Amino acid sequence: MMRRVAIIGAGVGGLASIKCCLDEGLEPTCFERSEDIGGLWRYTDSMDSSRVSVYRSVITNTSKEMSCFSDFPYPEDFPSYLPHGLVLEYFRMYARHFDLLRHIRFKTTALSVRKRPDFATSGQWEVVTETNGVQESHVFDAVMVCTGHYQEPYLPLASFPGIETCFKGQYLHSRDYKDMEAFRGKRVLVVGIGNTGGDLSVELSHVAAKVFLSTRSSTWVFSRVSDHGFPVDMVNNTRFNHFLDCLLPSALTKRIKFRRFNSWFNHANYGLASTKSSNYKFIINEELPFCLLSGTIVLKPSVKEFTESSALFEDGTTEENIDVVLFATGYIFPFPFLEESVRSLFDDNRSLYKCIFPPQLERPTLAIIGLIQLTGSVMVGSEMQARWVTGIFAGWNKLPPTSRMMADVLKKKPPVKRNPSERENLKMNFICYIDDIASCAGVKPSVVRLLLTDPRLALNIFFGPCTPYQYRLVGRGKWSGARDAILTQWQRTLKPLRTRVVDDSSEGWCWMCLLALSALTAGFLLSKYSCPGWSPWAGPQL
């Protein structure tokens, strides 16, 4: 059993790792280079290049019930989609509740993480840190790197001829964007249409003279608000939907999803996506279609080159008098503190076993937490990773032999290396990945077994949203409040909306569930025995 664990970073992954270490009887020490917890979610006006934070107006893309810690629900009066301030407040509540702060050394930077000379037998690491200009060396039995994938901006200037040599305007990465006031009255070109590029384009359209949004891939846009006003991830991200996705042919499920997206608006008419596209991504944005419809945002293809004040595009068109170019082109994760012999073992998360462990290491005492792209909440993924990893460190769980880990990595690694702006296309299915790690940790619930012992709970787990509480029903870390949290998740979702009571003549929840199940069954039969059309389970797996 390993005892002393170094944790680098006190963001969401770091906090979860500290708590999981304590649950397993380990001794965590967390090194955080800033003065507070929260990581990316702690907004600051500072332009400090050593730290990445969200922009002022950001709102979460995943709902509170789908992105909370598995044994600590958000307060019921918090809205379903949260501004950064409430996310940080929730982190503080979590840290206080589980007494995590005393294990964090603030204003302490990890300078290097190196294998000890006897690493092959001990698995130990030498960690050098710096606090107020004073360096200190430590020895740890294991290390958990929790710096995430928003580390260093990816700014591919070489791919845009003229941007450095000819263009007279301003250019910057989205990391340096804080609010829209600096762009008032300007003509802005946003390069990249991920969630960040879409959000910033919409925000800038309120103050800029004109916003141009450049993209090279097909993009399907959907709203956080699903049918009947519920959070889209709670409606779509269910085990029943996942079961159907696995059961039906992939071509059919893709066609159903595309039809579902186009039922909101025809993406081809807006120049966003075609059902024939093989290279596409999904983004969440309720306002982008209206901005395109109203002309406050103009969609453009890839930029071919820049002149002094213009952008020339691949289709031969030109936009004049561009004042600012904003690159929303993603991030890279260099891990500069890791020694080169370790860092060279993985070039991205797909080179890691289960996106966590470098499989070639002689001893499994280094874990990378939160370096994942999921179709759901990364927070939930990070916590599940931390639970499994600390179980391994504590001796409860075991990793397979190196040969099996390498075979698994090679099997799942994409054949073509993608740049950071394309990693959106490589997102892993949320339920697939979480279930996989939960199975390794011995905490995945059995719907069949629950159906025999607790039918009500089993039906909620299978047909309802796949919330994190499901992974606290069995195994190590079992939480007595998990069942109640699952059965009351819809009440917590609706509670913040009950600020004005109106007469509601709709039927009760039982009738709603029966109607929903009937609709789902009918949709399944129609898609199986008739022409594929609209389906209630169609849509992205968030």
XYZ file of C-alpha atoms in Angstrom:
542
model
C 0.000 0.000 0.000
C 1.252 3.447 -0.947
C 0.830 6.120 1.691
C 2.061 9.573 0.675
C 0.429 10.961 -2.475
C 1.341 14.219 -4.210
C -1.544 15.969 -5.983
C -0.712 18.740 -8.438
C -3.483 21.287 -8.886
C -6.475 22.220 -6.698
C -9.137 22.455 -9.375
C -12.024 20.024 -9.627
C -9.722 17.035 -10.240
C -7.424 17.991 -7.379
C -10.263 18.418 -4.878
C -11.795 15.078 -5.863
C -8.370 13.404 -5.610
C -7.733 14.760 -2.117
C -11.114 13.521 -0.942
C -10.652 10.082 -2.526
C -7.201 9.744 -0.965
C -8.665 10.476 2.449
C -11.451 7.953 1.847
C -8.811 5.281 1.175
C -6.659 6.157 4.189
C -3.878 7.741 2.133
C -1.945 10.909 2.998
C -2.481 13.541 0.272
C -0.509 16.743 -0.174
C -1.865 19.062 -2.845
C 0.348 21.714 -4.461
C -1.548 24.690 -5.909
C 0.445 27.505 -7.515
C -2.287 30.138 -7.016
C -3.760 31.399 -3.757
C -7.121 29.608 -3.966
C -8.986 26.533 -5.153
C -11.166 26.256 -8.258
C -8.644 26.057 -11.081
C -10.224 27.030 -14.382
C -13.491 27.977 -12.675
C -11.983 30.718 -10.505
C -12.514 33.765 -12.685
C -9.963 36.566 -12.574
C -9.506 39.815 -14.483
C -5.756 39.239 -14.392
C -3.994 38.566 -17.682
C -1.436 36.344 -15.938
C -0.089 34.089 -18.681
C 0.657 31.285 -16.224
C -2.995 30.645 -15.410
C -6.132 29.929 -17.429
C -9.578 30.951 -16.205
C -13.066 31.095 -17.665
C -14.373 34.345 -19.131
C -16.739 36.580 -17.162
C -20.056 35.518 -18.729
C -19.510 31.768 -18.981
C -22.375 29.388 -18.111
C -21.945 25.638 -17.676
C -22.856 23.376 -20.602
C -23.853 20.488 -18.362
C -26.610 20.695 -15.762
C -25.979 20.622 -12.029
C -27.464 17.152 -11.502
C -25.281 15.687 -14.249
C -22.049 17.375 -13.173
C -21.888 17.272 -9.386
C -19.668 15.225 -7.093
C -21.330 11.840 -6.647
C -21.861 12.122 -2.886
C -22.439 15.871 -2.668
C -25.380 17.270 -4.707
C -25.568 20.940 -5.604
C -27.933 22.951 -3.366
C -31.506 22.585 -4.591
C -31.930 26.351 -5.028
C -28.984 26.582 -7.448
C -30.119 26.879 -11.095
C -29.616 23.929 -13.428
C -26.994 25.752 -15.501
C -24.506 27.716 -13.450
C -22.329 30.818 -13.812
C -18.715 30.441 -12.724
C -19.378 32.143 -9.377
C -21.835 29.467 -8.251
C -19.562 26.664 -9.473
C -16.730 28.071 -7.363
C -19.068 28.484 -4.390
C -20.011 24.814 -4.732
C -16.327 23.829 -4.765
C -15.804 25.809 -1.555
C -18.775 24.057 0.084
C -17.357 20.678 -0.958
C -13.884 21.533 0.376
C -15.287 22.731 3.708
C -17.659 19.783 4.111
C -14.892 17.198 3.666
C -12.159 19.311 5.321
C -9.902 19.354 2.272
C -8.203 22.752 2.582
C -5.748 21.658 5.272
C -4.184 19.284 2.751
C -3.459 22.041 0.193
C -0.273 24.088 0.023
C -1.200 27.295 -1.777
C 1.184 29.528 -3.755
C 3.359 26.470 -4.274
C 4.499 25.529 -7.777
C 5.559 22.022 -8.761
C 8.848 22.553 -10.603
C 9.719 18.945 -11.340
C 8.422 15.418 -10.841
C 11.136 12.792 -11.323
C 11.481 9.087 -10.714
C 13.660 8.130 -7.775
C 16.786 6.038 -8.585
C 15.074 2.959 -7.114
C 11.792 3.611 -8.920
C 11.674 0.127 -10.478
C 11.236 -1.374 -7.013
C 9.833 1.472 -4.880
C 7.725 3.356 -7.427
C 8.581 6.563 -5.584
C 8.874 10.085 -6.990
C 10.945 13.115 -6.102
C 8.843 16.273 -6.314
C 10.558 19.668 -6.223
C 8.341 22.633 -5.347
C 8.825 26.368 -4.929
C 7.070 28.623 -2.434
C 7.926 32.333 -2.220
C 11.197 31.729 -4.031
C 12.247 28.859 -1.741
C 12.644 25.424 -3.308
C 11.927 22.221 -1.429
C 12.327 18.550 -2.314
C 9.825 15.869 -1.284
C 9.524 12.107 -1.713
C 6.121 10.619 -2.480
C 4.878 7.098 -3.031
C 2.555 8.219 -5.833
C 1.633 11.293 -7.865
C -1.728 12.436 -9.231
C -1.465 15.152 -11.899
C -4.681 17.198 -11.858
C -3.875 20.122 -14.135
C -6.505 19.180 -16.743
C -6.323 19.870 -20.464
C -6.641 23.678 -20.357
C -2.966 24.343 -19.787
C -1.280 26.169 -22.652
C -3.089 27.895 -25.556
C -2.768 26.305 -28.979
C -2.142 29.164 -31.393
C -1.370 27.744 -34.868
C -0.158 31.002 -36.445
C 1.900 29.139 -39.057
C -1.359 27.856 -40.550
C -2.514 31.416 -41.243
C -0.125 33.129 -43.686
C 0.197 36.860 -43.125
C -1.156 36.960 -39.571
C 2.280 37.740 -38.120
C 3.940 39.518 -41.053
C 1.171 41.534 -42.750
C -1.867 41.892 -40.510
C -1.921 45.274 -38.743
C -4.807 44.546 -36.417
C -4.843 42.718 -33.095
C -4.896 38.958 -32.666
C -5.257 36.934 -29.479
C -6.231 33.523 -28.127
C -9.569 32.984 -26.380
C -7.576 32.370 -23.172
C -6.966 36.132 -23.073
C -10.642 37.040 -23.519
C -12.328 38.335 -20.354
C -15.338 40.385 -21.466
C -16.761 42.108 -24.531
C -16.125 45.781 -23.742
C -12.688 45.857 -25.376
C -14.318 44.853 -28.693
C -17.081 47.462 -28.817
C -17.590 48.876 -32.310
C -14.935 46.641 -33.902
C -15.069 44.149 -36.746
C -14.054 40.804 -35.213
C -13.105 37.508 -36.836
C -13.441 34.462 -34.574
C -11.485 31.417 -35.764
C -12.879 28.104 -34.502
C -16.441 27.016 -33.777
C -16.183 24.870 -30.671
C -18.278 25.749 -27.633
C -15.944 28.626 -26.786
C -15.875 30.029 -30.320
C -19.668 29.899 -30.520
C -20.172 31.511 -27.114
C -17.717 34.338 -27.735
C -19.126 35.064 -31.188
C -22.622 35.438 -29.739
C -21.423 37.642 -26.895
C -19.355 39.866 -29.174
C -22.285 40.273 -31.579
C -23.991 42.458 -28.943
C -21.279 45.137 -29.065
C -19.100 44.576 -32.144
C -19.778 46.298 -35.462
C -19.682 42.851 -37.084
C -18.637 39.346 -36.123
C -17.354 36.775 -38.609
C -17.102 33.145 -37.479
C -14.691 30.944 -39.430
C -14.953 27.147 -39.368
C -13.645 24.264 -41.452
C -15.844 21.474 -40.104
C -19.562 20.748 -40.071
C -21.121 21.745 -36.775
C -24.423 20.613 -35.296
C -25.885 23.069 -32.798
C -28.312 22.208 -30.025
C -29.787 23.896 -26.988
C -29.310 23.289 -23.276
C -33.114 23.352 -23.001
C -34.736 20.148 -24.217
C -38.361 19.345 -24.945
C -40.753 20.487 -22.205
C -38.050 22.746 -20.786
C -35.865 20.146 -19.052
C -32.043 20.187 -19.202
C -31.038 18.422 -22.406
C -28.401 16.221 -20.783
C -30.887 14.898 -18.214
C -33.314 13.967 -20.991
C -30.839 12.478 -23.463
C -28.142 10.974 -21.282
C -29.923 7.865 -19.998
C -29.043 4.192 -19.903
C -32.107 3.433 -22.015
C -30.923 5.778 -24.770
C -27.430 4.341 -24.485
C -28.865 0.827 -24.812
C -30.676 1.845 -28.000
C -27.531 3.465 -29.399
C -25.701 0.167 -28.916
C -28.597 -1.893 -30.278
C -29.379 0.045 -33.457
C -27.033 0.317 -36.447
C -24.747 3.340 -36.191
C -25.881 4.677 -39.574
C -29.483 4.646 -38.377
C -28.744 6.357 -35.051
C -26.734 9.032 -36.859
C -29.570 9.654 -39.269
C -32.063 9.935 -36.419
C -29.841 12.404 -34.600
C -29.371 14.557 -37.664
C -33.118 14.667 -38.252
C -33.627 15.638 -34.642
C -31.134 18.499 -34.942
C -32.714 19.712 -38.164
C -36.149 19.719 -36.534
C -34.974 22.843 -34.663
C -33.550 24.523 -37.772
C -32.095 23.300 -41.046
C -28.344 23.378 -40.501
C -27.557 23.219 -44.222
C -29.520 26.427 -44.827
C -27.315 28.172 -42.257
C -24.094 26.777 -43.708
C -23.359 24.880 -40.509
C -23.657 21.183 -41.332
C -24.808 18.643 -43.853
C -26.192 15.182 -43.185
C -23.595 13.909 -45.689
C -20.628 15.244 -43.688
C -18.258 12.687 -42.216
C -16.227 15.236 -40.224
C -18.515 17.032 -37.789
C -18.811 18.204 -34.207
C -21.544 19.155 -31.736
C -21.754 22.434 -29.825
C -24.231 23.855 -27.348
C -25.558 27.319 -28.161
C -29.121 28.592 -27.975
C -28.413 32.021 -29.484
C -26.132 31.256 -32.438
C -28.932 30.380 -34.912
C -30.730 33.684 -34.223
C -27.485 35.668 -34.555
C -26.913 34.059 -37.954
C -30.531 34.694 -38.908
C -30.296 38.340 -37.869
C -26.924 38.880 -39.568
C -25.044 39.946 -36.433
C -22.791 36.924 -37.031
C -21.666 35.874 -40.506
C -20.398 32.316 -40.990
C -17.274 31.915 -43.109
C -15.114 28.986 -44.294
C -11.438 28.505 -43.361
C -9.085 31.466 -43.602
C -6.605 31.181 -46.471
C -4.441 34.185 -45.583
C -4.360 37.643 -44.028
C -3.384 40.967 -45.532
C -2.875 44.243 -43.669
C -6.544 44.631 -42.790
C -8.364 41.818 -44.573
C -9.020 38.099 -44.307
C -9.115 35.972 -47.461
C -11.110 32.755 -47.204
C -10.890 29.366 -48.918
C -13.988 30.040 -51.016
C -12.365 33.112 -52.578
C -14.322 35.704 -50.593
C -12.682 38.540 -48.660
C -13.716 40.487 -45.586
C -12.188 43.953 -45.289
C -11.301 46.134 -42.306
C -10.854 43.356 -39.747
C -9.820 44.926 -36.431
C -9.383 41.829 -34.237
C -8.800 38.118 -34.848
C -9.805 35.911 -31.919
C -8.454 32.348 -32.058
C -10.673 29.774 -30.313
C -8.343 26.956 -31.311
C -8.007 24.932 -28.135
C -5.164 24.047 -25.791
C -2.181 21.750 -25.467
C -0.982 20.020 -22.318
C 2.824 19.898 -22.156
C 3.215 18.924 -18.442
C 6.549 20.797 -18.195
C 7.224 19.566 -14.655
C 7.348 15.882 -15.662
C 10.758 14.534 -16.567
C 11.234 13.939 -20.282
C 11.500 10.149 -19.998
C 7.991 10.103 -18.512
C 6.461 12.831 -20.647
C 7.578 11.081 -23.822
C 5.475 8.037 -22.919
C 2.274 9.792 -23.967
C 1.542 12.447 -26.576
C -2.139 12.699 -25.685
C -4.706 11.054 -23.409
C -5.260 8.190 -25.871
C -1.692 7.019 -25.182
C -2.689 6.404 -21.567
C -4.387 3.291 -20.249
C -8.010 4.292 -19.641
C -6.786 7.861 -20.297
C -5.050 7.771 -16.898
C -1.951 5.566 -16.576
C 1.206 5.571 -18.743
C 1.262 1.810 -19.405
C 5.029 1.546 -19.941
C 5.952 2.720 -16.431
C 7.596 0.037 -14.316
C 5.298 0.878 -11.404
C 1.727 2.289 -11.670
C 2.308 5.209 -9.334
C 1.620 8.110 -11.705
C -1.946 9.006 -12.676
C -3.150 11.784 -14.973
C -6.564 12.964 -13.779
C -9.031 14.938 -15.892
C -7.229 14.711 -19.242
C -10.390 13.538 -20.958
C -12.916 14.780 -23.490
C -16.377 13.372 -22.776
C -19.841 13.902 -24.199
C -20.849 14.733 -20.634
C -19.329 16.312 -17.548
C -15.555 16.107 -17.192
C -16.060 16.756 -13.462
C -17.841 13.430 -13.080
C -15.158 11.696 -15.126
C -12.368 13.180 -13.012
C -13.954 12.059 -9.767
C -14.497 8.527 -11.068
C -10.886 8.381 -12.215
C -9.720 9.533 -8.773
C -11.823 6.876 -7.029
C -10.329 4.083 -9.132
C -6.778 5.409 -8.933
C -6.767 5.812 -5.148
C -8.194 2.297 -4.837
C -5.168 1.058 -6.808
C -2.769 3.094 -4.669
C -4.408 1.676 -1.539
C -4.118 -1.894 -2.825
C -7.829 -2.612 -3.324
C -7.712 -2.574 -7.120
C -5.122 -3.970 -9.525
C -4.012 -3.026 -13.015
C -3.619 -5.708 -15.691
C -0.148 -6.654 -17.043
C 1.675 -4.101 -19.188
C 1.088 -6.132 -22.362
C -2.682 -6.032 -21.886
C -2.649 -2.319 -21.123
C -0.592 -1.583 -24.245
C -2.924 -3.696 -26.370
C -5.915 -1.787 -25.017
C -4.236 1.574 -25.738
C -3.348 0.601 -29.312
C -6.851 -0.710 -29.926
C -8.522 2.538 -28.860
C -6.023 5.087 -30.129
C -7.200 7.016 -33.222
C -5.225 6.172 -36.391
C -4.580 9.853 -37.186
C -3.120 12.357 -34.750
C -5.393 15.383 -34.419
C -4.468 18.932 -33.513
C -6.086 20.437 -30.375
C -8.781 22.260 -32.337
C -10.032 18.894 -33.662
C -10.136 16.995 -30.373
C -13.824 17.798 -30.091
C -14.331 15.058 -32.670
C -12.600 12.539 -30.410
C -14.909 12.903 -27.427
C -15.701 9.625 -25.704
C -19.234 8.579 -24.863
C -19.974 9.672 -21.293
C -21.823 6.573 -20.081
C -19.402 4.184 -21.836
C -16.355 5.747 -20.211
C -17.789 6.253 -16.711
C -19.206 2.720 -16.657
C -15.851 1.347 -17.794
C -13.938 3.030 -14.972
C -16.710 2.248 -12.473
C -16.477 -1.444 -13.407
C -12.730 -1.361 -12.790
C -13.365 0.260 -9.400
C -16.183 -2.143 -8.526
C -18.819 0.593 -8.154
C -20.976 0.165 -11.260
C -24.623 -0.526 -10.315
C -26.428 -3.595 -11.650
C -29.817 -2.619 -13.044
C -30.931 -6.269 -13.246
C -30.078 -6.932 -9.593
C -31.790 -3.714 -8.497
C -34.859 -4.662 -10.519
C -35.266 -7.666 -8.223
C -34.561 -5.832 -4.960
C -35.646 -2.228 -5.596
C -37.730 -1.942 -8.800
C -38.492 1.758 -8.373
C -34.830 2.647 -8.133
C -33.913 0.326 -11.009
C -36.440 1.986 -13.336
C -35.159 5.444 -12.369
C -31.598 4.359 -13.095
C -32.426 2.810 -16.467
C -34.938 5.295 -17.856
C -33.880 8.399 -15.944
C -30.755 10.544 -16.285
C -27.434 8.831 -15.603
C -26.527 11.073 -12.685
C -23.312 10.548 -10.660
C -25.225 9.288 -7.597
C -25.711 5.943 -9.376
C -22.057 5.184 -8.722
C -22.486 5.498 -4.952
C -25.026 2.713 -4.581
C -22.571 -0.196 -4.305
C -18.907 -0.920 -3.659
C -16.277 1.062 -1.818
C -17.383 4.592 -1.078
C -21.055 3.600 -0.986
C -23.142 6.588 0.135
C -26.323 6.118 2.157
C -27.906 9.173 0.526
C -27.442 7.952 -3.050
C -30.882 6.353 -3.428
C -32.715 9.415 -2.171
C -30.574 11.700 -4.351
C -31.587 9.704 -7.441
C -35.293 9.657 -6.580
C -35.368 13.420 -5.888
C -33.152 14.671 -8.737
C -36.078 16.053 -10.752
C -37.368 17.972 -7.730
C -33.977 19.648 -7.325
C -34.025 20.494 -11.023
C -37.423 22.207 -10.819
C -36.982 23.833 -7.381
C -35.177 27.014 -8.576
C -37.932 27.573 -11.154
C -40.689 27.630 -8.524
C -40.373 31.354 -7.873
C -43.891 31.975 -9.166
C -46.575 29.355 -8.738
C -49.180 28.928 -11.474
C -52.170 26.630 -11.713
C -51.009 23.454 -13.441
C -53.684 21.075 -14.646
C -51.232 18.529 -16.016
C -51.282 14.964 -14.822
C -49.010 13.658 -12.102
C -45.491 12.349 -12.505
C -46.647 8.733 -12.760
C -48.769 9.468 -15.806
C -45.930 11.458 -17.336
C -43.571 8.527 -16.884
C -46.070 6.123 -18.445
C -46.603 8.404 -21.427
C -42.860 8.858 -21.847
C -42.271 5.116 -21.796
C -45.091 4.594 -24.310
C -43.605 7.224 -26.622
C -40.165 5.693 -26.344
C -41.479 2.219 -27.111
C -43.517 3.471 -30.061
C -40.526 5.374 -31.403
C -38.348 2.286 -31.122
C -40.862 0.121 -32.980
C -41.287 2.733 -35.697
C -37.552 3.055 -36.212
C -37.152 -0.726 -36.271
C -40.029 -1.670 -38.549
C -40.676 1.493 -40.531
C -38.785 4.438 -42.036
C -36.498 6.191 -39.558
C -37.963 9.532 -38.533
C -38.173 11.598 -35.416
C -37.316 9.711 -32.277
C -37.511 10.852 -28.637
C -34.096 9.407 -27.908
C -32.397 11.110 -30.821
C -29.864 13.764 -29.987
C -26.347 14.076 -28.663
C -25.117 12.004 -25.775
C -24.158 14.769 -23.369
